[in-house]
XYZ file of C-alpha atoms in Angstrom:
714
model
C 75.596 153.349 48.377
C 75.183 151.550 45.044
C 72.334 149.074 45.087
C 72.594 146.277 42.526
C 70.963 142.944 41.789
C 71.568 140.385 44.515
C 74.100 137.712 43.606
C 73.340 134.237 44.912
C 76.168 132.009 46.105
C 76.785 128.742 44.211
C 74.666 125.768 45.330
C 75.980 123.608 48.150
C 74.375 120.439 46.791
C 76.812 118.273 44.875
C 76.392 117.724 41.158
C 76.347 114.374 39.427
C 76.179 113.385 35.804
C 72.785 111.966 34.885
C 74.115 108.670 33.512
C 75.678 107.803 36.896
C 72.320 107.785 38.691
C 69.323 105.479 38.597
C 67.242 106.612 35.648
C 63.968 105.410 37.153
C 64.664 107.204 40.425
C 65.430 110.404 38.504
C 62.054 110.114 36.804
C 60.360 109.894 40.166
C 60.236 106.328 41.432
C 62.314 103.148 41.246
C 60.411 99.965 41.999
C 63.630 98.287 43.213
C 63.744 100.591 46.212
C 66.874 100.429 48.345
C 67.834 97.154 46.679
C 68.650 99.081 43.501
C 72.311 98.849 42.516
C 72.406 102.479 41.332
C 72.444 105.562 43.505
C 69.211 107.048 44.862
C 70.928 110.035 46.483
C 69.650 113.515 45.611
C 72.112 115.438 43.445
C 71.902 118.394 41.126
C 71.817 116.615 37.809
C 73.422 117.515 34.508
C 73.767 115.527 31.294
C 76.772 114.889 29.058
C 76.020 117.872 26.822
C 75.778 120.332 29.721
C 78.631 122.213 31.330
C 78.555 121.171 34.980
C 80.486 124.214 36.069
C 78.505 126.798 34.150
C 78.864 130.150 35.841
C 76.319 132.903 36.208
C 75.849 135.234 33.268
C 77.744 138.503 33.454
C 77.193 141.882 31.825
C 79.663 144.564 30.828
C 78.247 147.235 33.165
C 76.227 145.894 36.131
C 73.155 148.041 36.622
C 72.404 150.003 39.794
C 69.255 151.567 41.224
C 68.846 155.337 40.976
C 66.327 157.316 42.989
C 65.310 159.711 40.213
C 62.318 158.761 37.971
C 62.728 156.057 35.380
C 61.727 157.104 31.852
C 59.867 154.582 29.719
C 60.355 154.537 25.955
C 57.590 156.688 24.493
C 58.277 156.354 20.774
C 60.569 154.694 18.278
C 63.373 157.211 18.814
C 63.800 156.032 22.430
C 64.300 152.401 21.453
C 67.784 151.109 20.750
C 68.421 149.521 17.343
C 72.080 148.895 18.130
C 71.615 145.132 18.313
C 70.901 142.751 21.189
C 73.360 141.327 23.696
C 76.999 141.301 22.685
C 76.101 142.745 19.271
C 75.514 146.098 20.931
C 78.508 148.431 20.716
C 78.173 149.059 24.460
C 77.811 145.405 25.363
C 74.778 143.669 26.887
C 72.261 145.962 28.567
C 71.593 143.468 31.368
C 71.799 139.748 32.139
C 68.650 138.984 30.121
C 69.807 140.735 26.932
C 70.516 137.945 24.448
C 70.971 137.592 20.713
C 69.004 134.327 20.605
C 65.413 134.848 21.785
C 65.312 131.267 23.091
C 67.691 132.356 25.883
C 65.529 135.282 26.995
C 63.556 134.742 30.184
C 59.875 135.602 29.694
C 59.601 137.655 32.882
C 62.261 140.290 33.630
C 65.291 139.623 35.791
C 66.345 141.956 38.595
C 69.248 143.281 36.524
C 66.869 143.928 33.634
C 64.554 145.907 35.912
C 67.505 148.045 37.048
C 68.775 148.730 33.521
C 68.360 152.357 32.436
C 69.532 151.775 28.873
C 66.836 151.740 26.191
C 65.801 148.185 25.239
C 66.781 146.751 21.887
C 63.746 146.895 19.605
C 64.009 145.679 15.985
C 62.250 147.366 13.115
C 59.119 145.631 11.900
C 59.732 146.678 8.276
C 62.073 144.077 6.773
C 63.509 146.706 4.403
C 65.208 148.339 7.427
C 68.381 147.051 9.134
C 68.273 144.002 11.375
C 71.008 141.719 12.687
C 69.248 138.767 11.001
C 68.667 138.276 7.297
C 65.114 138.579 5.985
C 63.076 135.434 6.578
C 61.190 133.532 9.228
C 63.781 133.747 12.078
C 63.838 137.525 11.687
C 60.050 137.743 11.797
C 59.882 135.571 14.922
C 62.655 137.561 16.598
C 60.822 140.821 15.882
C 57.431 139.536 17.017
C 58.887 138.075 20.211
C 60.756 141.215 21.245
C 57.855 143.542 20.472
C 55.246 141.376 22.215
C 57.504 140.863 25.214
C 58.097 144.601 25.528
C 54.367 145.328 25.338
C 53.704 142.636 27.970
C 56.495 143.399 30.459
C 57.311 147.119 30.234
C 54.627 148.077 32.774
C 55.848 145.255 35.045
C 59.445 146.501 34.858
C 58.360 150.097 35.489
C 56.315 149.092 38.557
C 59.150 146.975 39.978
C 61.669 149.802 39.547
C 59.357 152.256 41.296
C 58.727 149.754 44.123
C 62.491 149.135 44.457
C 62.964 152.871 45.008
C 60.337 152.844 47.741
C 61.866 149.743 49.338
C 65.341 151.294 49.501
C 64.117 154.671 50.786
C 61.930 152.952 53.396
C 65.092 152.260 55.400
C 65.265 155.947 56.266
C 61.662 157.129 55.875
C 60.139 154.268 57.926
C 57.336 153.936 55.378
C 55.640 150.556 55.652
C 56.652 150.101 59.269
C 52.999 150.409 60.351
C 49.826 148.865 58.966
C 48.537 152.279 57.849
C 49.835 152.904 54.352
C 48.640 153.605 50.830
C 48.318 150.391 48.810
C 47.627 151.959 45.414
C 50.706 153.289 43.672
C 51.353 155.056 40.356
C 54.730 155.302 38.663
C 55.839 158.568 37.020
C 55.050 156.879 33.711
C 51.433 156.244 34.696
C 51.626 152.518 35.467
C 49.481 151.494 38.440
C 50.247 148.706 40.885
C 49.463 147.697 44.489
C 52.169 147.656 47.150
C 52.055 145.678 50.432
C 54.604 146.021 53.236
C 56.211 144.008 56.017
C 56.218 140.640 54.243
C 57.281 137.602 56.285
C 57.744 133.960 55.330
C 55.379 131.599 57.129
C 55.471 128.137 55.614
C 56.524 125.979 52.679
C 53.915 123.757 51.024
C 54.251 121.251 48.199
C 51.376 121.080 45.718
C 50.744 118.095 43.432
C 50.634 120.305 40.307
C 52.459 123.542 41.145
C 55.292 122.099 43.204
C 56.731 124.388 45.882
C 54.292 126.965 47.248
C 55.452 129.726 49.585
C 53.099 131.003 52.241
C 53.798 134.618 53.211
C 52.048 137.097 55.485
C 51.942 140.888 55.239
C 50.698 143.903 57.178
C 47.084 144.111 56.051
C 45.643 147.619 55.537
C 42.520 148.367 57.529
C 40.186 148.417 54.534
C 41.152 144.809 53.652
C 40.813 143.226 57.065
C 38.361 140.485 57.923
C 36.358 139.019 55.057
C 36.716 142.192 53.012
C 39.871 140.942 51.311
C 37.841 138.242 49.554
C 35.535 140.771 47.869
C 38.181 143.439 47.301
C 39.475 142.277 43.931
C 43.003 141.996 45.321
C 44.967 138.771 44.917
C 42.457 136.936 42.756
C 43.414 133.368 41.867
C 46.229 133.223 39.306
C 47.087 136.947 39.374
C 50.723 137.868 38.811
C 52.542 139.262 41.862
C 56.187 139.990 42.636
C 58.172 139.626 45.841
C 60.798 142.379 46.062
C 63.687 141.938 48.466
C 66.515 144.073 49.832
C 69.268 141.935 51.338
C 70.413 142.884 54.836
C 74.093 142.062 54.213
C 75.047 143.310 50.742
C 71.948 145.486 50.053
C 71.362 143.460 46.910
C 67.939 143.676 45.303
C 65.893 140.740 44.047
C 62.562 140.256 42.330
C 60.755 136.911 42.208
C 57.491 136.497 40.366
C 54.615 134.398 41.655
C 51.030 133.564 40.842
C 48.412 133.822 43.585
C 47.362 130.362 44.725
C 45.251 131.176 47.789
C 44.561 134.264 49.911
C 43.940 134.096 53.654
C 42.136 136.816 55.597
C 43.188 138.370 58.883
C 40.522 136.186 60.518
C 42.226 133.051 59.213
C 45.560 134.343 60.534
C 44.294 134.811 64.095
C 45.275 131.284 65.082
C 48.762 131.819 63.628
C 49.570 134.942 65.599
C 48.225 137.434 63.072
C 46.525 139.499 65.824
C 43.903 140.673 63.359
C 46.366 142.856 61.466
C 48.109 140.381 59.153
C 46.760 138.557 56.128
C 48.496 135.795 54.183
C 48.933 134.469 50.671
C 49.951 131.140 49.236
C 52.100 131.836 46.179
C 53.277 129.476 43.442
C 56.383 130.320 41.449
C 55.589 131.905 38.102
C 58.802 130.535 36.544
C 58.853 127.054 38.044
C 61.979 125.956 36.191
C 64.134 128.854 37.436
C 66.131 127.162 40.185
C 67.910 130.367 41.218
C 64.561 131.969 42.028
C 63.578 128.954 44.112
C 66.885 128.770 45.962
C 66.919 132.469 46.830
C 63.387 132.498 48.214
C 63.941 129.311 50.212
C 67.203 130.666 51.628
C 65.361 133.763 52.858
C 62.486 131.665 54.207
C 64.905 129.614 56.337
C 67.038 132.508 57.572
C 70.156 131.546 55.606
C 69.740 134.966 54.016
C 67.983 137.906 55.643
C 66.286 140.877 54.089
C 63.356 143.280 53.941
C 60.486 142.453 51.586
C 57.506 144.029 49.897
C 54.858 142.431 47.735
C 53.404 144.066 44.632
C 50.409 143.049 42.562
C 49.987 143.992 38.915
C 46.318 144.790 38.231
C 44.489 142.356 35.970
C 47.727 140.714 34.841
C 47.686 136.977 34.181
C 50.933 135.336 33.140
C 49.242 132.911 30.671
C 47.838 135.984 28.904
C 51.194 136.453 27.202
C 53.647 133.757 28.299
C 52.275 130.930 26.155
C 52.471 133.013 22.991
C 56.023 134.114 23.785
C 57.100 130.552 24.561
C 55.644 129.355 21.264
C 57.571 132.028 19.364
C 60.738 130.786 21.066
C 59.934 127.185 20.103
C 59.335 128.139 16.473
C 62.565 130.136 16.200
C 64.667 127.260 14.852
C 61.883 125.957 12.597
C 61.619 127.057 8.997
C 58.191 125.692 8.146
C 55.776 128.078 9.863
C 52.402 128.429 8.186
C 52.278 130.985 5.351
C 55.986 131.632 5.855
C 56.573 132.807 2.273
C 53.803 135.367 2.580
C 54.439 136.766 6.054
C 58.237 136.370 6.164
C 59.638 136.719 2.620
C 63.371 136.235 2.233
C 63.674 139.052 -0.308
C 61.749 141.956 -1.814
C 60.976 139.865 -4.883
C 59.405 137.137 -2.752
C 57.193 139.668 -1.012
C 55.288 140.292 -4.240
C 54.366 136.642 -4.708
C 50.680 136.171 -5.518
C 48.706 133.944 -3.203
C 48.292 130.531 -4.779
C 45.456 128.045 -4.204
C 45.827 125.751 -1.151
C 48.349 122.941 -1.621
C 45.656 120.259 -1.508
C 43.844 121.945 -4.436
C 46.815 122.038 -6.822
C 46.683 118.435 -8.117
C 45.415 118.006 -11.663
C 42.432 115.833 -10.723
C 41.191 117.979 -7.817
C 37.864 119.762 -7.873
C 35.642 121.278 -5.202
C 32.424 119.423 -4.430
C 29.869 122.198 -3.992
C 26.884 119.869 -4.030
C 26.708 120.023 -0.234
C 25.633 123.661 -0.492
C 22.595 122.913 -2.630
C 19.158 122.974 -1.032
C 16.902 119.908 -1.513
C 14.789 121.957 -3.924
C 17.810 122.853 -6.058
C 18.989 119.260 -6.050
C 15.636 117.995 -7.340
C 15.649 120.651 -10.067
C 19.251 119.905 -11.041
C 20.280 116.464 -9.781
C 23.774 116.566 -11.296
C 26.520 117.058 -8.729
C 28.198 120.448 -8.688
C 31.981 120.115 -9.052
C 34.177 123.056 -9.991
C 37.979 123.133 -10.481
C 40.276 125.199 -8.295
C 41.946 128.203 -9.882
C 44.235 131.108 -9.121
C 41.804 133.715 -7.862
C 44.205 136.533 -8.738
C 44.300 136.034 -12.521
C 41.530 133.712 -13.708
C 38.387 135.800 -13.929
C 36.697 133.444 -16.401
C 36.629 130.524 -13.983
C 35.611 132.840 -11.192
C 32.610 134.023 -13.221
C 31.605 130.392 -13.768
C 31.828 129.783 -10.049
C 29.733 132.799 -9.187
C 27.088 131.893 -11.763
C 26.737 128.318 -10.511
C 26.737 129.343 -6.865
C 24.079 131.980 -7.521
C 21.808 129.542 -9.369
C 22.212 126.386 -7.313
C 22.848 127.517 -3.705
C 21.291 129.926 -1.228
C 24.441 132.076 -1.007
C 23.911 135.730 -1.846
C 26.328 137.554 -4.147
C 28.678 138.744 -1.403
C 28.811 135.334 0.237
C 29.418 133.640 -3.116
C 32.362 135.934 -3.860
C 33.801 135.350 -0.397
C 33.420 131.568 -0.708
C 35.113 131.615 -4.108
C 37.991 133.749 -2.876
C 38.508 131.713 0.309
C 38.563 128.339 -1.396
C 41.014 129.416 -4.075
C 43.600 131.219 -1.943
C 46.046 129.644 0.490
C 45.435 132.590 2.824
C 42.279 134.707 2.832
C 40.501 137.226 5.045
C 36.773 137.909 5.110
C 35.209 140.763 7.009
C 31.725 142.151 7.346
C 29.377 143.763 9.853
C 27.162 141.697 12.160
C 24.407 139.760 10.462
C 26.068 139.442 7.044
C 26.554 135.677 7.366
C 30.198 135.255 8.316
C 29.453 132.283 10.572
C 27.227 130.789 7.890
C 30.036 131.267 5.347
C 32.524 129.564 7.683
C 30.246 126.551 8.039
C 29.807 126.437 4.244
C 33.592 126.494 3.727
C 34.032 123.607 6.172
C 31.332 121.567 4.432
C 32.887 122.072 0.998
C 36.436 121.290 2.126
C 35.342 118.111 3.924
C 33.233 116.967 0.965
C 36.106 117.596 -1.474
C 38.796 115.643 0.372
C 40.170 112.310 -0.671
C 38.244 109.562 1.085
C 41.490 107.636 1.575
C 43.369 110.423 3.344
C 40.898 112.846 4.954
C 42.342 115.794 6.840
C 40.872 117.561 9.877
C 39.926 121.237 9.982
C 41.034 123.440 12.876
C 38.729 126.317 13.753
C 39.846 129.054 16.160
C 37.410 131.681 17.452
C 37.923 134.717 19.662
C 34.997 133.871 21.944
C 33.259 130.748 23.230
C 29.960 132.028 21.846
C 31.362 132.377 18.309
C 32.797 128.867 18.408
C 29.545 127.383 19.693
C 27.564 129.116 16.930
C 29.935 127.777 14.292
C 29.860 124.204 15.615
C 26.088 124.322 15.968
C 25.726 125.200 12.279
C 28.014 122.306 11.308
C 26.137 119.794 13.442
C 22.799 120.936 12.016
C 24.217 120.314 8.550
C 25.131 116.725 9.470
C 28.805 117.134 10.367
C 28.848 115.474 13.770
C 32.473 114.347 14.068
C 33.607 117.437 15.890
C 35.772 117.797 18.996
C 35.659 121.000 20.989
C 38.854 121.980 22.804
C 38.412 123.976 25.998
C 35.612 123.875 28.516
C 34.410 127.463 28.487
C 31.109 126.848 26.742
C 27.834 127.605 28.510
C 25.829 125.514 26.052
C 24.658 122.168 27.411
C 24.801 120.431 24.014
C 28.580 120.982 23.707
C 29.355 118.621 26.611
C 29.086 115.556 24.396
C 31.652 117.066 22.004
C 34.322 118.168 24.504
C 37.693 116.604 23.724
C 38.438 115.723 27.333
C 35.180 113.804 27.633
C 35.675 112.077 24.284
C 39.216 111.050 25.285
C 38.021 109.602 28.588
C 35.785 107.211 26.658
C 38.627 105.948 24.473
C 39.820 102.392 24.970
C 43.456 102.809 25.905
C 46.281 100.788 24.414
C 48.644 98.911 26.716
C 51.337 101.526 26.130
C 48.932 104.339 26.969
C 47.816 102.608 30.164
C 51.433 102.087 31.205
C 52.334 105.707 30.486
C 49.382 107.055 32.462
C 50.014 104.687 35.370
C 53.760 105.344 35.555
C 53.150 109.081 35.312
C 50.740 108.930 38.234
C 53.160 106.838 40.320
C 56.068 109.209 39.634
C 54.035 112.268 40.561
C 52.697 110.702 43.760
C 56.161 109.726 44.931
C 57.770 113.077 44.089
C 54.866 114.927 45.700
C 55.322 112.860 48.873
C 59.060 113.630 48.818
C 58.330 117.331 48.369
C 55.709 117.382 51.148
C 58.115 115.672 53.529
C 60.952 118.098 52.859
C 58.678 121.147 53.036
C 57.402 119.874 56.365
C 60.949 119.419 57.641
C 61.806 123.007 56.725
C 58.568 124.469 58.103
C 58.419 122.612 61.448
C 60.804 121.347 64.128
C 59.803 117.728 63.435
C 62.231 115.499 61.554
C 60.498 113.697 58.706
C 61.719 110.523 57.056
C 61.980 112.360 53.732
C 64.329 114.892 55.306
C 66.498 112.441 57.239
C 66.735 109.393 54.965
C 69.568 110.669 52.734
C 71.534 111.794 55.778
C 71.159 108.377 57.396
C 71.953 106.550 54.166
C 75.194 108.507 53.802
C 76.414 108.717 57.415
C 74.603 105.900 59.275
C 73.920 103.103 56.758
C 73.329 100.445 59.451
C 70.636 102.577 61.066
C 69.201 103.540 57.704
C 68.706 99.889 56.752
C 66.531 99.355 59.864
C 64.069 102.015 58.743
C 63.797 101.193 55.049
C 60.262 99.882 55.011
C 60.580 97.565 52.038
C 63.884 96.643 50.444
C 62.249 96.515 47.035
C 58.778 96.651 45.566
C 58.353 93.633 43.399
C 54.563 93.869 43.490
C 51.821 94.508 41.013
C 50.959 98.056 40.078
C 48.141 98.571 42.580
C 50.130 97.138 45.510
C 53.130 99.110 44.286
C 51.331 102.387 44.995
C 50.621 101.295 48.585
C 54.119 99.900 49.116
C 55.621 103.176 47.908
C 53.550 105.161 50.427
C 54.708 102.837 53.202
C 58.150 104.446 53.220
C 59.061 105.908 56.595
C 56.365 104.181 58.654
C 58.941 102.209 60.645
C 60.902 105.395 61.360
C 57.835 107.339 62.522
C 56.707 104.506 64.784
C 60.231 104.117 66.220
C 60.643 107.879 66.836
C 57.402 107.878 68.863
C 58.787 105.161 71.146
C 57.103 102.188 69.466
C 58.013 98.553 70.152
C 59.065 96.584 67.094
C 57.140 93.572 68.399
C 53.902 95.565 68.127
C 54.574 96.898 64.653
C 52.292 94.407 62.906
C 49.452 95.230 65.319
C 48.882 98.729 63.929
C 46.629 98.413 60.862
C 44.715 101.635 61.594
C 47.863 103.705 62.156
C 49.470 102.165 59.071
C 46.400 102.907 56.955
C 46.430 106.521 58.147
C 50.097 106.768 57.152
C 49.184 105.431 53.700
C 46.320 107.867 53.346
C 43.759 105.054 53.144
C 40.433 104.995 54.977
C 39.888 101.367 55.972
C 36.900 102.210 58.147
C 34.770 102.034 54.985
C 36.272 98.740 53.971
C 38.288 100.222 51.092
C 39.929 97.552 48.994
C 42.371 97.669 46.081
C 41.864 95.370 43.156
C 44.751 92.921 42.782
C 46.494 94.165 45.956
C 46.804 92.546 49.381
C 44.963 93.973 52.320
C 46.498 96.660 54.484
C 47.141 94.020 57.157
C 49.146 91.784 54.818
C 51.273 94.679 53.627
C 51.867 95.692 57.243
C 53.097 92.172 58.004
C 55.682 92.535 55.241
C 56.781 95.861 56.691
C 57.113 94.326 60.168
C 59.008 91.266 58.915
C 61.432 93.478 57.033
C 62.023 95.669 60.083
C 62.529 92.633 62.341
C 65.023 91.130 59.912
C 67.043 94.326 59.644
C 67.030 94.811 63.427
C 68.353 91.273 63.923
C 71.092 91.842 61.351
C 72.069 95.104 63.071
C 72.904 93.197 66.283
C 74.480 95.687 68.716
C 73.473 98.586 66.473
C 69.788 97.733 66.867
C 68.095 101.112 67.409
C 64.813 99.454 68.413
C 66.383 98.476 71.731
C 66.913 102.130 72.730
C 64.736 103.847 75.303
C 62.356 106.614 74.245
C 64.602 109.327 75.696
C 67.628 107.864 73.929
C 65.706 107.849 70.677
C 64.747 111.502 71.129
C 68.353 112.378 71.844
C 69.454 110.521 68.733
C 66.856 112.251 66.551
C 67.853 115.653 67.929
C 71.439 114.856 67.083
C 70.531 113.988 63.525
C 68.524 117.194 63.273
C 71.522 119.260 64.341
C 73.689 117.499 61.767
C 71.364 118.323 58.882
C 72.658 120.952 56.509
C 69.623 123.178 55.935
C 71.139 124.601 52.769
C 71.579 121.114 51.318
C 68.046 120.211 52.403
C 66.753 123.283 50.551
C 68.626 122.382 47.411
C 67.377 118.809 47.599
C 63.855 120.248 47.731
C 64.619 122.410 44.683
C 65.856 119.326 42.835
C 62.737 117.370 43.843
C 60.645 120.296 42.554
C 62.539 120.214 39.236
C 61.945 116.492 38.785
C 58.305 116.922 39.806
C 57.751 119.513 37.092
C 59.357 117.243 34.497
C 57.158 114.336 35.627
C 54.115 116.595 35.401
C 55.074 117.597 31.854
C 55.538 113.941 30.890
C 52.160 113.017 32.379
C 50.470 115.797 30.427
C 52.252 114.647 27.277
C 50.838 111.141 27.800
C 47.331 112.632 28.066
C 47.987 114.758 24.974
C 48.912 111.620 23.025
C 45.536 110.110 23.929
C 43.806 113.336 22.901
C 45.652 113.258 19.572
C 44.508 109.688 18.916
C 40.975 110.725 19.846
C 41.133 113.511 17.277
C 42.294 110.993 14.677
C 39.101 109.035 15.328
C 37.059 112.191 14.835
C 38.293 112.586 11.278
C 35.593 112.465 8.640
C 35.345 109.247 6.627
């Protein structure tokens, strides 16, 4: 039996071109509600420049799983220099083997895991052959492929080894009991942890991570009870993989997740765990990969069936390498990377170019103001300001001697520090090294002082400082602040020093007075996320329970029973102010929930407490919303709208049905729901949610950028 990567069937959800749908609804929320003239149906969306019928990627020779050991490349001779993707004489190695690095998925695909061909690995030396000409794209291509290999080879090796165990478990019965060895080692020496008998429990929708899958597994004895929390397994954010073997076509699949929450066997007792099963809440590592989402949701709902194992990669965090790889992909089409001529020369002649002074120091009237380095005693002895011209440090020893003489006489720098300062200021790229205690941090602070003092007052530029540790950064900033440079903004919140709190960028940004555009962007971003999160929660609930939620049923009713649908639409449109808009948006579905529980439409306006609970508002504490009506007034509008629609429905008035008739009707709708379509609607909601989250973060980044502008020296 040949075991290959599992092939997923095409989506059942219809596609629609983006321009044909309501743009505001696509972003997350349309304030016109059901009164909007454009469609609010959930489709898979594509734009004009996208091929709506794009098929899955194919490879020349689909890869299969073998049961003999997989050999990892040990040295350069094992790597393939034949060219990537279709440039290889033998064709693509797998479905993630591409010429353009922007098309390469950061984490490996199943077909890539199964590939036994050596990976394409370019030479680092630009004198040696490469499918790209010398220059910046070639450098970025080489760096990306080498870093990705270093970051993912152990992951691929572990997945291949676990696939072998998963396939052989069908005959060996390994993993069928809760007594098994968690710790595994591949023949190549890569360690991972393997957990058996994985089952899907629940779907959850998180306001930042989107879809979260809750799975349970047979918990080994040594991890039961509270011991799992102190074991070091499944720490928050750790990279894990769900490996599946399909029951029908024996196709293999790997889906990567990050640990969101672990649940002990004690916590699983109430869910039928019987003290032997633990659970995990997992967020998708690649949240934009819709095929990953669809496959896992199909298995979770029984549309597909298979056998699953879960593996954890020790001490592996996806952000530890993914952000760098993504940035290399983003830079690939750019030709203005910093120090490009030095680190990515286009020819051998260019590689011998001497380092020139920084661009800002090349104007004829520029000079460095070194007065800031003088001590008060030196200034009183020699009150004249110390200005020295920039020069090419590689070939102007006379000016360098002048610099060193002046620095030695008028500053506290020792000889080594003076040389380093001179070299750093007069080269576009410089490196300084020295053992602990030689004054590297002091030199860095001195460089910053000189550069800031020498800038044009009309167009000052900021300085970016990057340190390997929080302690190093704090020491550097502390020296600057002591020397009177107080306009600093610290990015990141990892400092343990109390004094840094007043300089954290996030805190500084929160104190900024926002422009009207910024306020609108932040508010609309919050509204979009809240609505999409509510949609996601409703659909996850519909897939995880037997209850029929309004979010799950509304599209079905809109399409097949429009007269009934109109009786449950809480508000035809939301023409309110922004604060009332948030409440009105949450009101969606209240009429349906009340009706499905047997409620009388005449009592609808008498339910302020129930309505407030539906909105997620605690009115017991007298909570009010500035500029918005009270909960009672909004409820009256909901009731009036429902009464009007019921009257217009005449003989189709569903409020006149008995409770049993309503239950029968709801059960009928439930049976008519296409679970596959419901899943794909959830995947589409997740996609839009992630876009809205990105847009919201971009709005915050814009405020941070303006804050940094205000921190510029003047």
